[in-house]
mmCIF file of C-alpha atoms in Angstrom:
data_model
loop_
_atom_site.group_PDB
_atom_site.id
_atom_site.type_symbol
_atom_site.label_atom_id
_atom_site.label_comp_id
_atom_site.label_asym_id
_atom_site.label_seq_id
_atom_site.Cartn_x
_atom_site.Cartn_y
_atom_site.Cartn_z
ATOM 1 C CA UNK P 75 0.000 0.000 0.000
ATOM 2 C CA UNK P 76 1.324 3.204 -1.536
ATOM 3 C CA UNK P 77 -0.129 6.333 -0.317
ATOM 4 C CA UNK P 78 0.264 9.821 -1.107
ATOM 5 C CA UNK P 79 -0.909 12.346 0.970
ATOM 6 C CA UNK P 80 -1.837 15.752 -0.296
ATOM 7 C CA UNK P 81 -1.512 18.706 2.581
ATOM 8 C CA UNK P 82 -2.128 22.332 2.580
ATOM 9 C CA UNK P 83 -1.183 24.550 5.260
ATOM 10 C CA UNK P 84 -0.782 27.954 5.823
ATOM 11 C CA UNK P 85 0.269 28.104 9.791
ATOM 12 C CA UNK P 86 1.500 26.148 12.809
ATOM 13 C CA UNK P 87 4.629 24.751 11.405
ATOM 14 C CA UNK P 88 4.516 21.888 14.115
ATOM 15 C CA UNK P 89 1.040 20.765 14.049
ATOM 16 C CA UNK P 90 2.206 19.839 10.500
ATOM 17 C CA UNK P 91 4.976 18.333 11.535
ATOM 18 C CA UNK P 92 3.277 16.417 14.240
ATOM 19 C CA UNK P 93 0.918 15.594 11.399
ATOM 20 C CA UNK P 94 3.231 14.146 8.915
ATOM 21 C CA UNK P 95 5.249 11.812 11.482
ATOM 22 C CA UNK P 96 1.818 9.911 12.953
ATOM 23 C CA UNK P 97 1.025 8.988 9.375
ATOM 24 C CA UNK P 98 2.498 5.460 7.526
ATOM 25 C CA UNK P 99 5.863 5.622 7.226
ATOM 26 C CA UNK P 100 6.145 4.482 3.871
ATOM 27 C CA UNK P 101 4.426 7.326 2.616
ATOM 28 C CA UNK P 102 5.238 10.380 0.769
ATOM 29 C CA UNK P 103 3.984 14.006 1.581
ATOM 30 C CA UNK P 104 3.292 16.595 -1.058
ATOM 31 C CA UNK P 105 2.628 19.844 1.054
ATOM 32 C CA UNK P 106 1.141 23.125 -0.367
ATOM 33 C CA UNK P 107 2.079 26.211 1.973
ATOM 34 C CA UNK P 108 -0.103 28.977 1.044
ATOM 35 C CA UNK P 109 2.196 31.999 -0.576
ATOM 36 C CA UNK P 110 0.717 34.301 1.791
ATOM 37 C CA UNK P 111 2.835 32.412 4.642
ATOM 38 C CA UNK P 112 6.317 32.231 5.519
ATOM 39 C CA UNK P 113 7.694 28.343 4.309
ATOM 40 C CA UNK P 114 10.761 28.616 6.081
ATOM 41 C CA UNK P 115 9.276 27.399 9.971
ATOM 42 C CA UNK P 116 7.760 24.133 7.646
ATOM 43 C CA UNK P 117 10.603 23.643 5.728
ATOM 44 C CA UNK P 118 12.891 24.078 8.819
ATOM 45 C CA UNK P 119 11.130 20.762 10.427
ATOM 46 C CA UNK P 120 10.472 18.517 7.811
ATOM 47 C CA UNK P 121 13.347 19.741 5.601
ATOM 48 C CA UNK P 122 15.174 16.750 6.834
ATOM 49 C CA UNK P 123 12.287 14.382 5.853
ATOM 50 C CA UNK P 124 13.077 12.631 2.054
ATOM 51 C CA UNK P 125 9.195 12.011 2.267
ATOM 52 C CA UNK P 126 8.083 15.606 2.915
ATOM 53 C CA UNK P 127 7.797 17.628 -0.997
ATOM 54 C CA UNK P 128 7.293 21.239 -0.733
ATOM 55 C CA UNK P 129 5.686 22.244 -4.081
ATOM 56 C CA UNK P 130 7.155 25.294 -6.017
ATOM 57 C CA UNK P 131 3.820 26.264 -7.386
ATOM 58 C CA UNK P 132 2.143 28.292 -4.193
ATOM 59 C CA UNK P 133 -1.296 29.739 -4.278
ATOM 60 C CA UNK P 134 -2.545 32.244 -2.711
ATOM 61 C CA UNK P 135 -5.092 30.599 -1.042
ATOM 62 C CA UNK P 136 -8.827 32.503 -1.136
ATOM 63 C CA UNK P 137 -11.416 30.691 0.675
ATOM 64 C CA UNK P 138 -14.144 29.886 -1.414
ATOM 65 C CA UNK P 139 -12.620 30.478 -4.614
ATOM 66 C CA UNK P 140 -11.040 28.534 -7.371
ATOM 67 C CA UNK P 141 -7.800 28.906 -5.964
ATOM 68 C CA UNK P 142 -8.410 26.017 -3.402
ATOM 69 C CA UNK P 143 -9.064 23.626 -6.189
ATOM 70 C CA UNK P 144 -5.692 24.977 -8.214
ATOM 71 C CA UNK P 145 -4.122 24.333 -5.203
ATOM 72 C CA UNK P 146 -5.623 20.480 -5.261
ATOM 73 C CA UNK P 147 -4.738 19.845 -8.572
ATOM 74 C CA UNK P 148 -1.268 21.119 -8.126
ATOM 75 C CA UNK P 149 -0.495 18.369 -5.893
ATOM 76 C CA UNK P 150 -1.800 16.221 -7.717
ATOM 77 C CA UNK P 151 0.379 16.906 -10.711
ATOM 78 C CA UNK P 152 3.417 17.183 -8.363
ATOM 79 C CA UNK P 153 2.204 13.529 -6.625
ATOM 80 C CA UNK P 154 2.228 12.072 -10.343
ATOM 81 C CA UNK P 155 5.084 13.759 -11.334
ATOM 82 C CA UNK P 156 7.090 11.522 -8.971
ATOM 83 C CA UNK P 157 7.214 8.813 -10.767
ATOM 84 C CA UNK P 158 5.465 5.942 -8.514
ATOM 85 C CA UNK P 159 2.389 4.332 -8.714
ATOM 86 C CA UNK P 160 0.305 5.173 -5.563
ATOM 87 C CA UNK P 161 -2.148 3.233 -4.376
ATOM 88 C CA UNK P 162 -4.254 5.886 -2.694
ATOM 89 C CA UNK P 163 -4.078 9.876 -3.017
ATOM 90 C CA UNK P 164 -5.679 11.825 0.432
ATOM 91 C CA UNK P 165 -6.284 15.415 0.893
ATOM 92 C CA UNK P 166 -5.540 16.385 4.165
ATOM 93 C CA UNK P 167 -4.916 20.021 6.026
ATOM 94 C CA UNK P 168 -1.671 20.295 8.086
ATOM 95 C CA UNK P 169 -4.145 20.925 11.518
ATOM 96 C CA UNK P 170 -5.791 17.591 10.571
ATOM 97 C CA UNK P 171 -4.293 14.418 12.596
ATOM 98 C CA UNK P 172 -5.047 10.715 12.526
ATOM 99 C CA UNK P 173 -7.503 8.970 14.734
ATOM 100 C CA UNK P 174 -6.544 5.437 13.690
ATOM 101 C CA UNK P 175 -2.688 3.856 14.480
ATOM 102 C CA UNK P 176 -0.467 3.676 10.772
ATOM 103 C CA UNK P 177 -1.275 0.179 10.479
ATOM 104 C CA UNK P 178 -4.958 0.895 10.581
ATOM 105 C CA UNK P 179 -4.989 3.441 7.970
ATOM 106 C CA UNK P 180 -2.502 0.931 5.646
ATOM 107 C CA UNK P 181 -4.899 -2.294 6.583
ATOM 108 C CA UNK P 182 -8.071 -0.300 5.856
ATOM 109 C CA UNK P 183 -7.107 1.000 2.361
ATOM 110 C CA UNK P 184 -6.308 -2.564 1.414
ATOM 111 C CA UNK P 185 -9.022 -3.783 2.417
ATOM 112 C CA UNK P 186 -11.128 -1.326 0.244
ATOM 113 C CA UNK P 187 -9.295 -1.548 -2.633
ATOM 114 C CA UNK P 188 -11.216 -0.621 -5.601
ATOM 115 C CA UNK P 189 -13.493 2.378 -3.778
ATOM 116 C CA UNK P 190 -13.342 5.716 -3.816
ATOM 117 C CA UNK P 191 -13.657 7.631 -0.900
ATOM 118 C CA UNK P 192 -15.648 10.455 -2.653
ATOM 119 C CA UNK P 193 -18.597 11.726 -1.448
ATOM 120 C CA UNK P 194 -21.093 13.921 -3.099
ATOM 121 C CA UNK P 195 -24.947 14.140 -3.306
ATOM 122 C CA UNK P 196 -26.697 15.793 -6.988
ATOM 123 C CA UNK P 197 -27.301 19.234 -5.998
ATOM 124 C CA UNK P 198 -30.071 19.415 -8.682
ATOM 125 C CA UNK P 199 -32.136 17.549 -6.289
ATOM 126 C CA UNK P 200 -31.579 19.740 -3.520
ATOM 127 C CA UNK P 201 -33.691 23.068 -2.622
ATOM 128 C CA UNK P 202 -32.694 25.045 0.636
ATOM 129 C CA UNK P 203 -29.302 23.372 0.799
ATOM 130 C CA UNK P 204 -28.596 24.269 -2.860
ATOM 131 C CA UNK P 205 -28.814 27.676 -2.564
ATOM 132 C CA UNK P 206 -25.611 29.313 -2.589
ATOM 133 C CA UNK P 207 -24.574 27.343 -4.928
ATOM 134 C CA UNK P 208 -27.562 29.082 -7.196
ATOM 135 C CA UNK P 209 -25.621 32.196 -6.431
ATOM 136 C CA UNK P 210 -23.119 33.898 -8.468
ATOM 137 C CA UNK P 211 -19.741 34.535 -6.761
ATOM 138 C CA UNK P 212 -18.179 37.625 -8.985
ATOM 139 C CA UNK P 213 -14.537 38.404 -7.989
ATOM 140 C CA UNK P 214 -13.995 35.548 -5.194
ATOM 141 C CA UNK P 215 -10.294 35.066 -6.181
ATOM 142 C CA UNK P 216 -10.259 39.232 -5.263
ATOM 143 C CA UNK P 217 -8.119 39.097 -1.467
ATOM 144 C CA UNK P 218 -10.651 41.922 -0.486
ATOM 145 C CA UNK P 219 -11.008 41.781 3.292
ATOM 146 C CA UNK P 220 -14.591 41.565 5.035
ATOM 147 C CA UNK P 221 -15.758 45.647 5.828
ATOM 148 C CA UNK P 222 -13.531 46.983 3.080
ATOM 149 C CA UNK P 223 -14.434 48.625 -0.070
ATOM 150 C CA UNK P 224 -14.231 46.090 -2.529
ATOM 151 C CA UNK P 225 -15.576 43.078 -0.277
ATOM 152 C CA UNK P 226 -18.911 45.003 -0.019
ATOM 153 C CA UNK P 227 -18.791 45.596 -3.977
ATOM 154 C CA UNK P 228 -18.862 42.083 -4.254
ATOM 155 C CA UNK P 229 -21.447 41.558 -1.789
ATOM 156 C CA UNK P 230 -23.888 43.556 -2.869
ATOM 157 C CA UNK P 231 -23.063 42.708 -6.674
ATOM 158 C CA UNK P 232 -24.280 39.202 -5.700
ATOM 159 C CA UNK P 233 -27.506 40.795 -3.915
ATOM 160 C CA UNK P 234 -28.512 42.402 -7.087
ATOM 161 C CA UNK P 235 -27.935 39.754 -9.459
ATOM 162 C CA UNK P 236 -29.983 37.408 -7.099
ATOM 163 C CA UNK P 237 -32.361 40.105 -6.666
ATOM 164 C CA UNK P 238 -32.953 41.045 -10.601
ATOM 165 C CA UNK P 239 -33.583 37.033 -10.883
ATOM 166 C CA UNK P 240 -30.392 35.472 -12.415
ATOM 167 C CA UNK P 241 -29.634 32.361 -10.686
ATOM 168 C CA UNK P 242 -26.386 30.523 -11.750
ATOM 169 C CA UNK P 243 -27.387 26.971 -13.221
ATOM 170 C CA UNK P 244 -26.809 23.866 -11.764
ATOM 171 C CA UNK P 245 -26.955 21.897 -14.479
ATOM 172 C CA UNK P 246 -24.162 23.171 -16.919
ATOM 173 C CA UNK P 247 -22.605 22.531 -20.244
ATOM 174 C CA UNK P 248 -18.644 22.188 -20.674
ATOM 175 C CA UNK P 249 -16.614 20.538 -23.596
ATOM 176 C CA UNK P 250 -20.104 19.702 -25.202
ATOM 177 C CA UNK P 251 -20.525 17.687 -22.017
ATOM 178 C CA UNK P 252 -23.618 18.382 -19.714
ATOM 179 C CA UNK P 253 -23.330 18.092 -16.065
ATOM 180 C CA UNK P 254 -25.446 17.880 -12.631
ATOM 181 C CA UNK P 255 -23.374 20.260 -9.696
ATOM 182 C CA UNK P 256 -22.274 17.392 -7.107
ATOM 183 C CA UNK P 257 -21.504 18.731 -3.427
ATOM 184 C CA UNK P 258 -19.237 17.040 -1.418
ATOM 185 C CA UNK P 259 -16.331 17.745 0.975
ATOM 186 C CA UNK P 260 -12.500 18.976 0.084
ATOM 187 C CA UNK P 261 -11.284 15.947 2.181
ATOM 188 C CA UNK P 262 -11.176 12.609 0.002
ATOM 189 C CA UNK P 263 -8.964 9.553 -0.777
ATOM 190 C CA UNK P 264 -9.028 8.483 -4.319
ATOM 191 C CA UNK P 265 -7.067 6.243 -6.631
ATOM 192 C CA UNK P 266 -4.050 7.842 -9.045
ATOM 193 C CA UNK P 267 -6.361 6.414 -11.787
ATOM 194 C CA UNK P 268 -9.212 9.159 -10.824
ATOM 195 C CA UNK P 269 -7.081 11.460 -9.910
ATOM 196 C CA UNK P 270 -5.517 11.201 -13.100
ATOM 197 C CA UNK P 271 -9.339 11.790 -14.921
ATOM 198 C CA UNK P 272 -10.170 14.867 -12.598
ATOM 199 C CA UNK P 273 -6.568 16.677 -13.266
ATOM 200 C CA UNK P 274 -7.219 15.994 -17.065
ATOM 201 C CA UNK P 275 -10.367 17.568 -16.881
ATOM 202 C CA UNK P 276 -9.358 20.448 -14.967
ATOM 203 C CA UNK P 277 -6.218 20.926 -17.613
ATOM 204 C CA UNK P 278 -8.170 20.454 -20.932
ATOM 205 C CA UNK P 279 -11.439 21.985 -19.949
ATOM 206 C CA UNK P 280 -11.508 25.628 -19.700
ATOM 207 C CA UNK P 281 -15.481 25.994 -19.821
ATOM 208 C CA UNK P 282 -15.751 23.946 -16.839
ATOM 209 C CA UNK P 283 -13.116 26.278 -15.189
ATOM 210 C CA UNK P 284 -15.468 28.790 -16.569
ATOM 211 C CA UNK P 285 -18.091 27.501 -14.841
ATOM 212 C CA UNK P 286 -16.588 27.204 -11.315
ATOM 213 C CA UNK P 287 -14.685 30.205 -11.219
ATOM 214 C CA UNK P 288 -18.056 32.229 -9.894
ATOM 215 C CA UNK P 289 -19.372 28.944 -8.046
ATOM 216 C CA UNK P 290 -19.340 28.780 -4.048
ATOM 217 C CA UNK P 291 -16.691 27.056 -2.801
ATOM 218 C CA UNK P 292 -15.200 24.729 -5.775
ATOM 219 C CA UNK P 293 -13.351 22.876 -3.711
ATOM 220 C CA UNK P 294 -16.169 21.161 -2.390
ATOM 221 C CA UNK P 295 -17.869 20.679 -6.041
ATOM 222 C CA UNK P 296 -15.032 20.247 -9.057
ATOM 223 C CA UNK P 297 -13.592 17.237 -7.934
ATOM 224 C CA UNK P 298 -17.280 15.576 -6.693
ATOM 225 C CA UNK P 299 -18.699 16.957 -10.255
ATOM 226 C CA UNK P 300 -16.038 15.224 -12.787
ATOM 227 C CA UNK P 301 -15.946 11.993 -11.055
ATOM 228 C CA UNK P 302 -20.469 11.870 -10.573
ATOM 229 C CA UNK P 303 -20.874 12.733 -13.735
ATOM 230 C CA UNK P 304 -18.424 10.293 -15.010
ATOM 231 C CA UNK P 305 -20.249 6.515 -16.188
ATOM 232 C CA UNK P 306 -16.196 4.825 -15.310
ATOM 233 C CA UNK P 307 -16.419 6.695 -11.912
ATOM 234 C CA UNK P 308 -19.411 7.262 -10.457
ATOM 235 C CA UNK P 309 -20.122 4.098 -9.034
ATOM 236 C CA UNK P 310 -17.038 3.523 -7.321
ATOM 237 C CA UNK P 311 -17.659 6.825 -5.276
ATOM 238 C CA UNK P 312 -20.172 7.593 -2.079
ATOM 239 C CA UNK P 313 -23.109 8.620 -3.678
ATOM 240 C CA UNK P 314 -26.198 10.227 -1.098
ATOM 241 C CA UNK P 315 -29.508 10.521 -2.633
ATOM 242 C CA UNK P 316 -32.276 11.595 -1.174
ATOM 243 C CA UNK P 317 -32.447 14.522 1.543
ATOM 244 C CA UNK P 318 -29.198 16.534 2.268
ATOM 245 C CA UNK P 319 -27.639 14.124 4.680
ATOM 246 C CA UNK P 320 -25.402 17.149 6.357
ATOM 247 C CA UNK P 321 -21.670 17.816 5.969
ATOM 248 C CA UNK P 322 -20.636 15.030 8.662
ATOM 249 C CA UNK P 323 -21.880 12.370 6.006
ATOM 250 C CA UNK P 324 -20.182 14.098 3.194
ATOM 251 C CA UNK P 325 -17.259 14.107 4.434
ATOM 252 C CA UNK P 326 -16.201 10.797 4.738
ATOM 253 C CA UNK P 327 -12.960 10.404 6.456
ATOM 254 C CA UNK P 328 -12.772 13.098 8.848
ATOM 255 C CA UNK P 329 -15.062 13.863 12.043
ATOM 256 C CA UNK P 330 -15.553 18.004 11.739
ATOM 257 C CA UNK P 331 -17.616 19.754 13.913
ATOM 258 C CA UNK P 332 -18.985 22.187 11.390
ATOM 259 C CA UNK P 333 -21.680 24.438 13.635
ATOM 260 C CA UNK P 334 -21.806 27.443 13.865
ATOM 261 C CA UNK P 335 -17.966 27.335 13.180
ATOM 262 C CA UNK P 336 -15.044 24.468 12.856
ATOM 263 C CA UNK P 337 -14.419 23.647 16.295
ATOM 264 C CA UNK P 338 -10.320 23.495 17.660
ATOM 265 C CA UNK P 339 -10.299 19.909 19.238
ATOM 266 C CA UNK P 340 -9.096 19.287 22.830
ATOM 267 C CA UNK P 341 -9.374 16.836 25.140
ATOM 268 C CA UNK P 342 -12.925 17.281 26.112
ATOM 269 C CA UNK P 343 -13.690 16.327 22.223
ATOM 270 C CA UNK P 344 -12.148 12.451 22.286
ATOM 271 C CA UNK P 345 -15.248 10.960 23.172
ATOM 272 C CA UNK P 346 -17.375 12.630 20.114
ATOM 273 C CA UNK P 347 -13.815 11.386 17.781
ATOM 274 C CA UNK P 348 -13.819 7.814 18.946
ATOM 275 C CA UNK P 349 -17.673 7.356 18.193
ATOM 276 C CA UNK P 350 -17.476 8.975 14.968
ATOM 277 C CA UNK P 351 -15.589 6.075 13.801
ATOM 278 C CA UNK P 352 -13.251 8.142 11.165
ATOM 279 C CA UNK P 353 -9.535 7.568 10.283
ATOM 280 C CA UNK P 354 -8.659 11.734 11.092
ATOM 281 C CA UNK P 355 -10.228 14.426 12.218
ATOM 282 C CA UNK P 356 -9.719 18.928 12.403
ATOM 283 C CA UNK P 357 -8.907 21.384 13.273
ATOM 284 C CA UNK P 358 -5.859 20.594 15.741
ATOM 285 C CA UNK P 359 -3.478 23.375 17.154
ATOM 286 C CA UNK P 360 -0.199 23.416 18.897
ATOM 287 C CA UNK P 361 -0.669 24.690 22.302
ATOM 288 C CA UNK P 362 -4.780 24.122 22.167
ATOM 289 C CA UNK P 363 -4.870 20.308 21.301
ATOM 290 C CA UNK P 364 -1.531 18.992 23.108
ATOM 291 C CA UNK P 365 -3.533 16.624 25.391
ATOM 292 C CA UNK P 366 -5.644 15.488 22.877
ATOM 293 C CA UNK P 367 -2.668 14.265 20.734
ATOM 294 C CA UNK P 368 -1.064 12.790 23.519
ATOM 295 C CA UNK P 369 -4.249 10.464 24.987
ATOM 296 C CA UNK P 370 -5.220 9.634 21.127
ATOM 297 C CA UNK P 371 -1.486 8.495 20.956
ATOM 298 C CA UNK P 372 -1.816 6.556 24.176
#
């Protein structure tokens, strides 16, 4: 079992490494460090690593815009680039960390061979929960900060095209393809085979980028999209149907508390992480989630 994990981080230089060293050791780590952030702290403790690639091409990472999937598919290339065959391909963030021991997480992607770990549910089906995705997001790659000038441009932009009536489609056509908007989570595992197919698309297809560059939160949707809407794919991933079965479900690796924001784990939270039955879970600080580490490690 070959696995290669995909990271992006942006802070907290030894959560990351704390991270990377309580994952399989015969792994390799491609690691995205947002260009807004100083590398040096990450590089300076996992510099030593031969598993640990920092990748030259750094985004500057916008939250809900199509730079978190460019960021994605970056590792991605840089993972294929490497020349091995791996088994398994996982998007992680450096405050992530591992629930399960290394020979868990090795034993339960063998045993699963052959399944994507891909969520996503058709948003066409969806009403309330498919709203903002009905929305047009104009500018979003624009590092305007919340109050100033230009984020309130943007904000009430989107008020007045939602208010005039124009509703962004989600059912689209791209490469004389037509596709349902899938929803999902930016935390996966997937084969290098589909990860190969969703980098492709994402290279060749500049409608779909089209598309997705005024969508809400991409990284949650371009991946999810290519591979549902794909007859070699789609029924190798997670598929929900039905009502919206809530971002715990879609994301199915990771235990997140989501509401009202993503909680900082700590010891109190073990409990809730054990029962959830997932192989990691977020957000985890230095300083803030110490003891937690330390009893999941016991």
């Amino acid at each position: 079992m070959k696995i290669a994990f995909l990271i992006s981080a942006h802070t907290d230089a030894p959560q990351l490494y704390r991270l990377v060293k309580a994952l399989p050791d015969d792994s390799d780590f491609f690691i995205h460090i947002d260009s807004k952030a100083d590398i040096k702290p990450f590089t300076d403790v996992l510099g030593k690593d031969d598993r640990a690639h920092f990748i030259e091409h750094r985004v500057n990472v916008i939250w809900g815009s199509l730079n978190e999937v460019e960021y994605q598919m970056e590792l991605i290339r840089e993972a294929l680039k490497a020349g091995k065959h791996y088994d398994r391909l996982i998007t992680l963030s450096g405050m992530d960390y591992p629930v399960w021991s290394k020979a868990q997480i090795v034993e339960f992607f063998n045993d699963n061979a052959g399944k994507e770990f891909l969520s996503g549910i058709d948003l066409t089906t969806q009403d309330s929960a498919a709203r903002l995705y009905r929305e047009y997001r104009f500018y979003a790659q624009k590092q305007w900060k919340n109050g100033s000038i230009g984020s309130k441009f943007r904000v009430t932009l989107r008020k007045i095209v939602g208010l005039i009536g124009i509703r962004k489609p989600l059912v689209f056509v791209a490469g004389s393809k037509r596709y349902n908007l899938y929803k999902g989570a930016a935390w996966w595992a997937v084969s290098q085979e589909l990860a190969e197919f969703v980098l492709k698309e994402w290279d060749e297809d500049a409608e779909m980028k089209e598309y997705f560059k005024t969508s809400f939160c991409p990284a949650e949707t371009f991946t999810q999209t290519v591979a549902f809407n794909s007859a070699l794919w789609r029924d190798k991933c997670i598929e929900f149907k039905g009502d919206w079965p809530g971002l715990n479900a879609l994301t199915p690796l990771t235990y997140i508390y989501y509401h009202p924001v993503i909680k900082i784990m700590t010891e109190e939270d073990y409990d809730d992480i054990m029962n959830s039955k997932k192989m990691f879970a977020r957000k985890f600080i230095t300083g803030k989630s110490d003891k937690l580490v330390e009893k999941l490690r016991s």
